[in-house]
mmCIF file of C-alpha atoms in Angstrom:
data_model
loop_
_atom_site.group_PDB
_atom_site.id
_atom_site.type_symbol
_atom_site.label_atom_id
_atom_site.label_comp_id
_atom_site.label_asym_id
_atom_site.label_seq_id
_atom_site.Cartn_x
_atom_site.Cartn_y
_atom_site.Cartn_z
ATOM 1 C CA MET A 1 206.753 41.341 120.289
ATOM 2 C CA VAL A 2 205.062 38.582 123.180
ATOM 3 C CA LYS A 3 206.951 37.616 125.344
ATOM 4 C CA SER A 4 207.865 33.586 124.719
ATOM 5 C CA ASN A 5 209.364 31.027 126.949
ATOM 6 C CA ASP A 6 212.365 29.583 124.879
ATOM 7 C CA LEU A 7 214.463 27.653 128.028
ATOM 8 C CA ILE A 8 214.571 24.552 126.271
ATOM 9 C CA LEU A 9 216.342 26.452 123.195
ATOM 10 C CA ARG A 10 218.192 28.846 125.668
ATOM 11 C CA THR A 11 219.558 25.613 127.451
ATOM 12 C CA MET A 12 220.545 23.187 125.093
ATOM 13 C CA THR A 13 222.127 26.088 123.217
ATOM 14 C CA VAL A 14 224.595 25.800 125.173
ATOM 15 C CA LEU A 15 225.129 22.047 124.761
ATOM 16 C CA ILE A 16 224.563 21.889 121.402
ATOM 17 C CA ALA A 17 226.754 25.125 119.863
ATOM 18 C CA PHE A 18 229.747 22.881 121.196
ATOM 19 C CA ILE A 19 228.345 19.503 119.271
ATOM 20 C CA LEU A 20 228.254 22.523 115.846
ATOM 21 C CA PHE A 21 231.338 23.318 116.999
ATOM 22 C CA GLY A 22 233.498 20.428 117.404
ATOM 23 C CA PHE A 23 231.396 19.481 113.694
ATOM 24 C CA ALA A 24 232.455 21.961 112.627
ATOM 25 C CA VAL A 25 236.502 21.891 113.485
ATOM 26 C CA TYR A 26 235.898 17.910 112.479
ATOM 27 C CA LEU A 27 234.723 18.872 108.570
ATOM 28 C CA LEU A 28 237.440 20.880 107.987
ATOM 29 C CA LEU A 29 240.094 19.275 108.526
ATOM 30 C CA ALA A 30 238.483 16.155 107.035
ATOM 31 C CA GLY A 31 238.306 19.006 104.164
ATOM 32 C CA HIS A 32 240.404 17.657 100.250
ATOM 33 C CA ASN A 33 239.774 13.946 100.921
ATOM 34 C CA ALA A 34 237.189 12.954 101.812
ATOM 35 C CA PRO A 35 233.509 15.295 102.060
ATOM 36 C CA GLY A 36 234.487 18.354 103.513
ATOM 37 C CA GLY A 37 236.366 21.781 104.126
ATOM 38 C CA GLY A 38 237.183 24.984 104.175
ATOM 39 C CA PHE A 39 233.354 26.218 102.784
ATOM 40 C CA ILE A 40 231.118 23.368 104.445
ATOM 41 C CA GLY A 41 233.348 24.087 107.918
ATOM 42 C CA GLY A 42 232.817 27.723 107.793
ATOM 43 C CA LEU A 43 228.907 27.187 106.773
ATOM 44 C CA MET A 44 228.628 24.850 110.126
ATOM 45 C CA THR A 45 230.846 27.574 112.366
ATOM 46 C CA ALA A 46 228.536 30.137 111.386
ATOM 47 C CA ALA A 47 224.959 28.149 111.879
ATOM 48 C CA ALA A 48 226.308 27.816 115.746
ATOM 49 C CA ILE A 49 226.964 31.203 116.148
ATOM 50 C CA LEU A 50 223.317 32.155 114.238
ATOM 51 C CA LEU A 51 222.473 29.373 116.934
ATOM 52 C CA MET A 52 223.913 31.583 120.124
ATOM 53 C CA TYR A 53 222.439 34.448 118.165
ATOM 54 C CA MET A 54 218.824 33.117 118.278
ATOM 55 C CA ALA A 55 218.823 32.198 122.083
ATOM 56 C CA TYR A 56 219.877 34.876 123.319
ATOM 57 C CA GLY A 57 219.806 37.953 121.590
ATOM 58 C CA THR A 58 222.175 40.474 120.245
ATOM 59 C CA THR A 59 223.832 42.297 122.970
ATOM 60 C CA THR A 60 224.362 38.978 124.795
ATOM 61 C CA ALA A 61 225.728 37.088 122.289
ATOM 62 C CA ASN A 62 227.686 40.284 121.777
ATOM 63 C CA LYS A 63 228.549 39.456 125.300
ATOM 64 C CA ILE A 64 230.549 36.552 124.549
ATOM 65 C CA LEU A 65 232.232 36.870 120.739
ATOM 66 C CA PRO A 66 232.943 40.139 120.840
ATOM 67 C CA ILE A 67 234.401 39.959 117.319
ATOM 68 C CA ASN A 68 234.195 42.040 114.730
ATOM 69 C CA TYR A 69 232.875 39.892 111.593
ATOM 70 C CA ARG A 70 234.189 41.816 108.627
ATOM 71 C CA ILE A 71 238.052 41.753 110.590
ATOM 72 C CA LEU A 72 237.763 38.026 109.279
ATOM 73 C CA ILE A 73 236.744 38.652 106.104
ATOM 74 C CA THR A 74 239.923 40.606 104.812
ATOM 75 C CA VAL A 75 241.986 38.082 108.211
ATOM 76 C CA GLY A 76 240.810 34.998 105.915
ATOM 77 C CA LEU A 77 241.604 36.729 102.387
ATOM 78 C CA ILE A 78 245.400 37.465 103.244
ATOM 79 C CA ILE A 79 245.545 34.264 105.003
ATOM 80 C CA ALA A 80 243.845 31.902 101.018
ATOM 81 C CA VAL A 81 246.142 35.320 98.937
ATOM 82 C CA GLY A 82 249.300 34.624 100.894
ATOM 83 C CA THR A 83 249.099 30.665 100.324
ATOM 84 C CA GLY A 84 248.934 31.402 96.586
ATOM 85 C CA VAL A 85 251.829 34.514 97.158
ATOM 86 C CA GLY A 86 254.052 32.174 99.159
ATOM 87 C CA SER A 87 254.215 29.275 96.202
ATOM 88 C CA PHE A 88 256.507 31.849 95.177
ATOM 89 C CA ILE A 89 259.059 31.596 96.602
ATOM 90 C CA PHE A 90 260.322 28.177 96.128
ATOM 91 C CA GLY A 91 259.759 28.722 91.861
ATOM 92 C CA GLN A 92 256.654 27.310 91.476
ATOM 93 C CA PRO A 93 253.425 28.866 89.566
ATOM 94 C CA PHE A 94 250.884 30.639 91.352
ATOM 95 C CA MET A 95 248.313 28.768 94.202
ATOM 96 C CA SER A 96 251.215 25.272 93.443
ATOM 97 C CA GLN A 97 250.413 23.375 96.317
ATOM 98 C CA THR A 98 252.285 20.398 97.899
ATOM 99 C CA PHE A 99 251.815 17.579 100.490
ATOM 100 C CA ASP A 100 253.887 15.320 103.134
ATOM 101 C CA TYR A 101 253.394 13.048 105.529
ATOM 102 C CA TYR A 102 255.134 14.080 109.618
ATOM 103 C CA HIS A 103 255.220 12.212 112.560
ATOM 104 C CA PHE A 104 253.218 13.424 115.350
ATOM 105 C CA PRO A 105 253.098 11.341 119.240
ATOM 106 C CA LEU A 106 250.130 10.712 120.015
ATOM 107 C CA PHE A 107 248.487 10.929 116.114
ATOM 108 C CA GLY A 108 250.707 8.646 114.564
ATOM 109 C CA GLU A 109 250.813 9.322 111.261
ATOM 110 C CA LEU A 110 249.347 12.338 109.452
ATOM 111 C CA GLU A 111 249.338 13.793 106.086
ATOM 112 C CA LEU A 112 250.014 17.383 105.770
ATOM 113 C CA ALA A 113 250.056 19.417 102.808
ATOM 114 C CA THR A 114 249.621 22.850 102.349
ATOM 115 C CA ALA A 115 245.965 22.568 101.316
ATOM 116 C CA LEU A 116 244.733 23.446 104.933
ATOM 117 C CA ILE A 117 246.436 26.473 105.222
ATOM 118 C CA PHE A 118 244.208 27.370 101.753
ATOM 119 C CA ASP A 119 240.604 25.853 103.346
ATOM 120 C CA LEU A 120 241.210 28.035 106.689
ATOM 121 C CA GLY A 121 241.399 30.891 104.255
ATOM 122 C CA VAL A 122 238.481 30.259 102.811
ATOM 123 C CA TYR A 123 236.822 28.510 106.209
ATOM 124 C CA LEU A 124 237.105 31.928 107.822
ATOM 125 C CA THR A 125 236.260 33.912 104.588
ATOM 126 C CA VAL A 126 232.695 32.144 105.257
ATOM 127 C CA ILE A 127 232.573 32.300 108.416
ATOM 128 C CA GLY A 128 232.877 36.661 108.078
ATOM 129 C CA VAL A 129 230.881 36.893 104.831
ATOM 130 C CA THR A 130 227.819 34.862 106.507
ATOM 131 C CA MET A 131 227.763 36.079 109.814
ATOM 132 C CA THR A 132 227.616 40.145 108.054
ATOM 133 C CA ILE A 133 225.051 38.812 106.071
ATOM 134 C CA VAL A 134 223.232 37.715 108.939
ATOM 135 C CA LEU A 135 223.179 40.363 111.211
ATOM 136 C CA THR A 136 223.183 43.009 109.335
ATOM 137 C CA ILE A 137 219.881 41.885 107.945
ATOM 138 C CA SER A 138 219.073 41.307 111.472
ATOM 139 C CA ASN A 139 219.605 44.804 112.672
ATOM 140 C CA ASP A 140 218.280 46.584 109.541
ATOM 141 C CA ARG A 141 214.798 47.848 111.718
ATOM 142 C CA GLU A 142 214.263 50.034 114.499
ATOM 143 C CA MET B 1 218.240 -25.860 94.314
ATOM 144 C CA ASN B 2 219.269 -22.898 93.346
ATOM 145 C CA GLY B 3 215.616 -21.410 92.679
ATOM 146 C CA LEU B 4 215.125 -21.192 96.234
ATOM 147 C CA GLU B 5 218.077 -19.087 97.043
ATOM 148 C CA ILE B 6 216.971 -15.803 98.093
ATOM 149 C CA ASP B 7 219.717 -13.404 96.636
ATOM 150 C CA PHE B 8 220.638 -10.623 99.338
ATOM 151 C CA LYS B 9 221.799 -8.510 97.503
ATOM 152 C CA ASP B 10 218.758 -8.209 94.634
ATOM 153 C CA ILE B 11 216.561 -7.994 98.186
ATOM 154 C CA ILE B 12 218.178 -4.892 99.590
ATOM 155 C CA GLN B 13 218.474 -3.257 95.890
ATOM 156 C CA ILE B 14 214.923 -3.088 95.121
ATOM 157 C CA VAL B 15 213.992 -2.125 98.708
ATOM 158 C CA THR B 16 215.838 0.694 98.397
ATOM 159 C CA VAL B 17 213.991 2.046 95.194
ATOM 160 C CA ILE B 18 210.769 1.724 96.316
ATOM 161 C CA CYS B 19 211.259 3.696 99.484
ATOM 162 C CA LEU B 20 213.546 5.912 96.973
ATOM 163 C CA ALA B 21 210.145 6.278 95.384
ATOM 164 C CA THR B 22 208.289 6.471 97.824
ATOM 165 C CA ILE B 23 210.344 9.165 99.262
ATOM 166 C CA THR B 24 209.915 11.229 95.928
ATOM 167 C CA VAL B 25 205.797 10.798 95.865
ATOM 168 C CA SER B 26 206.348 11.946 100.334
ATOM 169 C CA ILE B 27 208.544 15.030 99.127
ATOM 170 C CA GLY B 28 206.412 16.222 96.273
ATOM 171 C CA LEU B 29 202.519 14.923 98.658
ATOM 172 C CA LEU B 30 204.595 18.126 100.569
ATOM 173 C CA LEU B 31 205.821 20.439 98.168
ATOM 174 C CA TYR B 32 201.931 20.705 97.549
ATOM 175 C CA ARG B 33 201.493 21.583 101.502
ATOM 176 C CA VAL B 34 203.692 24.130 100.907
ATOM 177 C CA ILE B 35 203.589 26.293 98.126
ATOM 178 C CA LYS B 36 199.667 26.430 98.733
ATOM 179 C CA GLY B 37 199.189 25.737 102.736
ATOM 180 C CA PRO B 38 196.949 27.778 104.181
ATOM 181 C CA THR B 39 198.703 28.884 106.558
ATOM 182 C CA ASN B 40 202.659 30.309 107.876
ATOM 183 C CA PRO B 41 202.870 26.750 110.896
ATOM 184 C CA ASP B 42 201.224 24.552 107.785
ATOM 185 C CA ARG B 43 204.119 25.356 105.418
ATOM 186 C CA ALA B 44 206.685 25.776 108.179
ATOM 187 C CA VAL B 45 206.145 21.752 109.117
ATOM 188 C CA ALA B 46 205.554 21.109 105.491
ATOM 189 C CA LEU B 47 209.687 22.187 105.146
ATOM 190 C CA ASP B 48 210.815 20.620 108.383
ATOM 191 C CA ALA B 49 209.238 17.063 107.130
ATOM 192 C CA ILE B 50 210.856 17.023 103.611
ATOM 193 C CA GLY B 51 213.965 18.426 105.429
ATOM 194 C CA ILE B 52 213.342 14.513 107.639
ATOM 195 C CA ASN B 53 213.040 13.418 103.837
ATOM 196 C CA LEU B 54 215.930 14.902 102.259
ATOM 197 C CA MET B 55 218.039 13.571 105.264
ATOM 198 C CA ALA B 56 216.355 9.391 104.638
ATOM 199 C CA LEU B 57 217.589 10.232 100.398
ATOM 200 C CA ALA B 58 220.670 10.728 101.629
ATOM 201 C CA GLY B 59 220.863 7.681 103.954
ATOM 202 C CA LEU B 60 218.966 5.377 101.531
ATOM 203 C CA THR B 61 221.640 6.491 97.914
ATOM 204 C CA ALA B 62 224.375 5.738 100.790
ATOM 205 C CA ILE B 63 222.696 2.101 100.343
ATOM 206 C CA MET B 64 222.336 2.218 97.287
ATOM 207 C CA LEU B 65 226.185 3.670 96.446
ATOM 208 C CA VAL B 66 227.186 1.589 99.199
ATOM 209 C CA THR B 67 229.675 4.441 100.399
ATOM 210 C CA THR B 68 230.065 5.651 104.032
ATOM 211 C CA ARG B 69 230.973 9.207 102.918
ATOM 212 C CA LEU B 70 227.131 10.140 102.867
ATOM 213 C CA ASN B 71 226.901 9.603 106.752
ATOM 214 C CA ASP B 72 228.276 13.581 106.994
ATOM 215 C CA VAL B 73 225.371 14.839 104.259
ATOM 216 C CA VAL B 74 223.053 13.475 106.623
ATOM 217 C CA LEU B 75 224.534 14.746 110.015
ATOM 218 C CA LEU B 76 225.058 17.751 107.747
ATOM 219 C CA ILE B 77 220.623 17.944 106.891
ATOM 220 C CA GLY B 78 219.763 17.657 109.613
ATOM 221 C CA ILE B 79 222.456 20.791 111.924
ATOM 222 C CA LEU B 80 220.610 23.256 108.909
ATOM 223 C CA LEU B 81 217.379 21.539 108.845
ATOM 224 C CA PHE B 82 217.224 21.599 112.664
ATOM 225 C CA ILE B 83 218.727 25.665 113.262
ATOM 226 C CA GLY B 84 216.315 26.683 109.553
ATOM 227 C CA THR B 85 213.653 25.249 111.832
ATOM 228 C CA ILE B 86 214.352 27.477 114.947
ATOM 229 C CA ALA B 87 214.740 30.250 113.300
ATOM 230 C CA LEU B 88 211.143 30.209 111.453
ATOM 231 C CA ALA B 89 209.420 29.152 114.820
ATOM 232 C CA LYS B 90 210.471 32.208 116.580
ATOM 233 C CA TYR B 91 209.226 34.098 113.706
ATOM 234 C CA LEU B 92 205.639 32.458 113.341
ATOM 235 C CA GLU B 93 205.961 33.182 117.142
ATOM 236 C CA LYS B 94 207.013 36.997 117.650
ATOM 237 C CA GLY B 95 207.680 38.273 114.786
ATOM 238 C CA VAL B 96 211.842 38.361 114.902
ATOM 239 C CA ILE B 97 214.774 35.779 114.307
ATOM 240 C CA ILE B 98 217.692 38.114 116.635
ATOM 241 C CA ASP B 99 215.893 40.172 119.087
ATOM 242 C CA ARG B 100 218.369 42.984 119.946
ATOM 243 C CA ASP B 101 217.799 42.174 123.573
ATOM 244 C CA MET B 102 215.859 39.405 125.381
ATOM 245 C CA ASP B 103 214.969 40.781 129.770
#
């Protein structure tokens, strides 16, 4: 183990990680009509978290984000399945989707689709699976 | 009169095709360096350059298809390339990518 000088990486990580989180949320909300969606948004968030792990090490990053990523998989899957089952309440076939236009202050007319809730489930699942794989692989030594 | 007029769209089309061909050749040469490369830093630099060429390919495709949808793709490749290059550099320098404890 060589003691290395990574001052630039550590300083830029603080800035870049938040840009990546913002871009990930943009990708999540831009999905199902434009390039983007839950999967790639989750991958982007996982990349941002991974950057923090690479710059600061496991101990510090666990202190910053005390999240059990295996629970995140469960929550995401429950949300995704719940979206599919929820269509039974309205007498529709499994996984039916709908959308409508609503007026919001500050944003104006927006299209809200139930596919976004499904995307949110996919997003959480992808974060959980990716981070579980990466952290498990990085922990297998010593 | 008509013979001297140059159609701007034709120029864009020709230049885009030439650039695509050049970048394809460049990626092929870099792939040779990745596979053959005598040392590991050679491979890391070649992989980085392949990523930059991929961004250029996506941008040129966006010009060719006259669409703005591919701009996100360019940004995405850039970010993933950045993370990957940092991971490779850390591996080459230290041997570990995610350290357990940094004091």
